[in-house]
N, CA and C of each residue as an Amber inpcrd file, in Angstrom:
protein
   270
   0.8480000  -1.1770000   0.0000000   0.0000000   0.0000000   0.0000000
   0.8910000   1.2370000   0.0000000   0.6000000   2.1710000  -0.8800000
   1.3820000   3.4030000  -0.9290000   0.7530000   4.4570000  -0.0210000
   1.5990000   5.2760000   0.5430000   1.1360000   6.3530000   1.4200000
   0.6630000   7.5280000   0.5800000  -0.3430000   8.2630000   1.0790000
  -0.7650000   9.4660000   0.3550000   0.3810000  10.4640000   0.2710000
   0.3970000  11.2210000  -0.7910000   1.4470000  12.2090000  -1.0060000
   0.8960000  13.5920000  -0.6710000   1.6520000  14.3370000   0.0840000
   1.2850000  15.7140000   0.4030000   2.0010000  16.6270000  -0.5740000
   1.2320000  17.3420000  -1.3680000   1.8020000  18.2770000  -2.3380000
   1.6140000  19.6980000  -1.8270000   2.6720000  20.4590000  -1.8330000
   2.5880000  21.8680000  -1.4720000   2.3090000  22.6340000  -2.7600000
   1.1920000  23.3770000  -2.7470000   0.7880000  24.1200000  -3.9380000
   1.3870000  25.5180000  -3.9280000   1.6980000  26.0160000  -5.1140000
   2.1300000  27.4070000  -5.1920000   0.8920000  28.2970000  -5.0590000
   1.1080000  29.5790000  -4.8090000   0.0000000  30.5010000  -4.5780000
  -0.9990000  30.5550000  -5.7380000  -0.5620000  30.6660000  -6.9890000
  -1.5460000  30.7310000  -8.0830000  -2.4410000  29.4850000  -8.1630000
  -1.8820000  28.3170000  -7.9040000  -2.6710000  27.0830000  -7.9290000
  -3.6770000  27.0590000  -6.7900000  -3.2400000  27.4550000  -5.5940000
  -4.1380000  27.4900000  -4.4390000  -5.2690000  28.4910000  -4.6620000
  -4.9570000  29.6580000  -5.1940000  -5.9740000  30.6750000  -5.4650000
  -6.9730000  30.1620000  -6.4980000  -6.5090000  29.4840000  -7.5290000
  -7.4030000  28.9280000  -8.5540000  -8.3630000  27.9140000  -7.9380000
  -7.8670000  27.0770000  -7.0350000  -8.7370000  26.1020000  -6.3680000
  -9.7510000  26.7910000  -5.4550000  -9.3140000  27.8270000  -4.7580000
 -10.2310000  28.5760000  -3.9000000 -11.3170000  29.2700000  -4.7280000
 -10.9530000  29.8080000  -5.8730000 -11.9240000  30.4890000  -6.7310000
 -12.8800000  29.5000000  -7.3990000 -12.4420000  28.2600000  -7.5680000
 -13.2380000  27.2650000  -8.2810000 -14.1380000  26.4260000  -7.4040000
 -14.1790000  26.6960000  -6.1210000 -15.0060000  25.9010000  -5.2200000
 -15.7430000  26.8170000  -4.2600000 -16.8380000  26.3160000  -3.7090000
 -17.5960000  27.0750000  -2.7210000 -17.9510000  26.2240000  -1.5180000
 -17.3800000  25.0170000  -1.4540000 -17.6370000  24.1200000  -0.3350000
 -16.3210000  23.7940000   0.3520000 -16.3040000  23.9280000   1.6600000
 -15.0880000  23.6410000   2.4200000 -15.4280000  23.0600000   3.7780000
 -14.3960000  22.8290000   4.5660000 -14.5420000  22.3530000   5.9420000
 -13.7220000  23.2830000   6.8260000 -14.3080000  23.6600000   7.9440000
 -13.6180000  24.5170000   8.8960000 -13.4720000  23.7420000  10.1960000
 -12.2450000  23.6570000  10.6910000 -11.9670000  22.9540000  11.9490000
 -11.5410000  23.9730000  12.9930000 -12.0900000  23.8170000  14.1990000
 -11.7620000  24.7200000  15.3030000 -12.1130000  24.0230000  16.6090000
 -11.7080000  24.6140000  17.6960000 -12.0420000  24.0700000  19.0170000
 -13.2910000  24.7640000  19.5350000 -14.2170000  23.9740000  20.0760000
 -15.4410000  24.5130000  20.6780000 -15.6340000  23.8110000  22.0190000
 -15.5980000  24.5770000  23.0760000 -15.7170000  24.0370000  24.4320000
 -14.7050000  22.9070000  24.6580000 -13.4830000  23.1380000  24.2240000
 -12.3400000  22.2330000  24.4020000 -12.4190000  20.9580000  23.5610000
 -13.2980000  20.9160000  22.5750000 -13.4040000  19.7510000  21.7030000
 -13.1890000  20.1840000  20.2630000 -12.5450000  19.3330000  19.4610000
 -12.3810000  19.6800000  18.0470000 -13.7130000  19.5440000  17.3040000
 -13.9950000  20.4980000  16.4370000 -15.2100000  20.4950000  15.6250000
 -14.7970000  20.7200000  14.1830000 -15.3500000  19.9260000  13.2790000
 -15.1170000  20.1160000  11.8500000 -16.4830000  20.2620000  11.1980000
 -16.7290000  21.4150000  10.5800000 -18.0280000  21.7010000   9.9790000
 -17.8970000  21.9390000   8.4810000 -18.8410000  21.3920000   7.7070000
 -18.8790000  21.7720000   6.2940000 -19.3870000  23.2070000   6.2010000
 -18.7990000  23.9910000   5.3260000 -19.2000000  25.3920000   5.1640000
 -19.2490000  25.7600000   3.6870000 -20.1630000  26.6430000   3.3540000
 -20.1500000  27.3060000   2.0590000 -19.2980000  28.5520000   2.2420000
 -18.5040000  28.8820000   1.2370000 -17.6340000  30.0460000   1.3740000
 -17.5210000  30.7820000   0.0520000 -17.0870000  32.0120000   0.1650000
 -16.7280000  32.8150000  -1.0090000 -15.2620000  33.1940000  -0.8430000
 -14.5820000  33.3980000  -1.9330000 -13.1710000  33.7800000  -1.8850000
 -12.9970000  35.1060000  -2.5950000 -12.5090000  36.0780000  -1.8670000
 -12.1830000  37.4040000  -2.3890000 -10.7200000  37.6210000  -2.0210000
  -9.8190000  37.3260000  -2.9450000  -8.3790000  37.2760000  -2.6840000
  -7.9070000  38.4580000  -1.8340000  -7.3130000  38.2450000  -0.6720000
  -6.8460000  37.0040000  -0.0680000  -7.7490000  36.4920000   1.0570000
  -9.0490000  36.7710000   1.0130000  -9.9250000  36.4640000   2.1370000
 -10.9220000  35.3610000   1.8070000 -11.0460000  34.3940000   2.7040000
 -12.1010000  33.3890000   2.6430000 -13.2400000  33.9180000   3.5060000
 -14.4290000  34.0430000   2.9260000 -15.5750000  34.6060000   3.6460000
 -16.5780000  33.4900000   3.9150000 -16.9200000  33.3430000   5.1950000
 -17.8640000  32.3090000   5.6220000 -18.9850000  32.9990000   6.3830000
 -20.2070000  32.8540000   5.9170000 -21.3540000  33.4680000   6.5800000
 -21.8880000  32.4880000   7.6210000 -22.2250000  33.0060000   8.7820000
 -22.7520000  32.1670000   9.8520000 -24.0490000  32.7590000  10.3900000
 -24.7090000  31.9740000  11.2090000 -25.9240000  32.4160000  11.8850000
 -25.5720000  32.6920000  13.3370000 -26.0370000  33.8170000  13.8640000
 -25.7650000  34.1790000  15.2490000 -26.2030000  33.0500000  16.1860000
 -25.3230000  32.6820000  17.1250000 -25.6290000  31.6410000  18.0990000
 -25.1670000  30.2520000  17.6820000 -24.7020000  30.0820000  16.4440000
 -24.2230000  28.7710000  16.0060000 -22.8300000  28.5110000  16.5520000
 -22.4100000  27.2410000  16.5310000 -21.0450000  26.9040000  16.9770000
 -20.0190000  27.7130000  16.2020000 -20.2580000  27.8520000  14.9220000
 -19.3070000  28.5820000  14.0790000 -19.2660000  30.0600000  14.4450000
 -20.4170000  30.6390000  14.7500000 -20.4500000  32.0560000  15.1310000
 -19.7410000  32.2920000  16.4560000 -19.7250000  31.2700000  17.3190000
 -19.1050000  31.3940000  18.6340000 -17.6350000  30.9780000  18.6410000
 -17.1320000  30.5080000  17.5110000 -15.7430000  30.0450000  17.4410000
 -14.7830000  31.2080000  17.7010000 -13.7130000  30.9580000  18.4580000
 -12.7830000  32.0400000  18.7790000 -11.9100000  32.4780000  17.6050000
 -11.7560000  31.6530000  16.5780000 -10.9310000  31.9390000  15.4160000
  -9.5020000  32.3100000  15.7770000  -9.0010000  31.7410000  16.8620000
  -7.5930000  31.9420000  17.1990000  -6.7400000  30.8470000  16.5820000
  -7.3010000  29.6620000  16.4440000  -6.5920000  28.5540000  15.7980000
  -7.6250000  27.7620000  15.0080000  -7.5790000  27.8880000  13.6940000
  -8.5190000  27.1820000  12.8380000  -7.7670000  26.5280000  11.6830000
  -8.4200000  25.5590000  11.0700000  -7.9160000  24.9640000   9.8420000
  -9.0510000  25.0290000   8.8290000  -8.7370000  25.3410000   7.5990000
  -9.7380000  25.4260000   6.5410000  -9.3010000  24.5290000   5.4030000
 -10.2490000  23.7650000   4.8720000  -9.9520000  22.8340000   3.7900000
 -10.9960000  23.0170000   2.6980000 -10.5640000  23.1380000   1.4720000
 -11.4620000  23.2520000   0.3290000 -11.8170000  21.8570000  -0.1440000
 -13.0950000  21.6460000  -0.4330000 -13.5240000  20.3780000  -1.0180000
 -13.5380000  20.5820000  -2.5260000 -12.5340000  20.0310000  -3.1850000
 -12.3930000  20.2180000  -4.6400000 -11.7870000  18.9770000  -5.2540000
 -12.4860000  17.8640000  -5.1770000 -11.9310000  16.6140000  -5.6680000
 -10.9090000  16.0930000  -4.6840000  -9.7580000  16.7180000  -4.6440000
  -8.7580000  16.4190000  -3.6220000  -8.8100000  17.5500000  -2.6120000
  -8.4720000  17.2680000  -1.3950000  -8.5460000  18.2800000  -0.3390000
  -7.4150000  19.2860000  -0.4870000  -7.7110000  20.5250000  -0.1720000
  -6.7220000  21.5960000  -0.1540000  -6.7990000  22.2480000   1.2090000
  -5.7350000  22.1610000   1.9610000  -5.7040000  22.8270000   3.2570000
  -5.0330000  24.1720000   3.0900000  -5.6800000  25.1880000   3.5920000
  -5.1720000  26.5500000   3.4460000  -4.5390000  26.9740000   4.7510000
  -3.3150000  27.4290000   4.6740000  -2.5820000  27.8170000   5.8730000
  -2.7000000  29.2930000   6.1840000  -1.7370000  29.8150000   6.9090000
  -1.8170000  31.1820000   7.4050000  -1.7370000  32.2710000   6.3500000
  -1.4490000  31.9500000   5.1030000  -1.3660000  32.9730000   4.0730000
  -2.7190000  33.5140000   3.6410000  -3.8090000  32.8200000   4.0030000
  -5.1490000  33.2530000   3.6270000  -5.8840000  33.6960000   4.8720000
  -6.5060000  34.8370000   4.8060000  -7.2390000  35.3880000   5.9420000
  -8.6590000  34.8500000   5.9450000  -9.1260000  34.3390000   7.0980000
 -10.5130000  33.9440000   7.2640000 -11.2670000  35.1060000   7.8620000
 -12.3380000  35.4950000   7.2180000 -13.1300000  36.6240000   7.7110000
 -14.4660000  36.0920000   8.1970000 -14.8230000  36.3970000   9.4130000
 -16.0420000  35.9090000  10.0300000 -17.1100000  36.9870000   9.9530000
 -18.2050000  36.6760000   9.2630000 -19.3340000  37.5940000   9.1760000
 -20.5470000  36.8790000   9.7380000 -21.1400000  37.4120000  10.7620000
 -22.2990000  36.7730000  11.3750000 -23.5640000  37.4130000  10.8340000
 -24.3960000  36.5970000  10.1820000 -25.6610000  37.0810000   9.6430000
 -26.8120000  36.7400000  10.5640000 -28.0320000  37.0210000  10.1190000
 -29.2190000  36.7150000  10.9260000 -29.7070000  35.3290000  10.6780000
């Protein structure tokens, strides 16, 4: 059995994947437990925008340590070079 390969993408490739998808996963800690939620997002270079509902786990997330992954055939994990912007809607 071969091990999965981790490929580091250059910025233009990562941006193209972010622009080509609107479904991702956001991981964060909530009440000392890890939570991974599917999210719809928009990408406005260099910001990933995720709309939430007031009072949801995502709206209450501290956003001090998060991981974001794009669902685009193969997973793309976005590191600290992309800003996550939290907008809480009604």
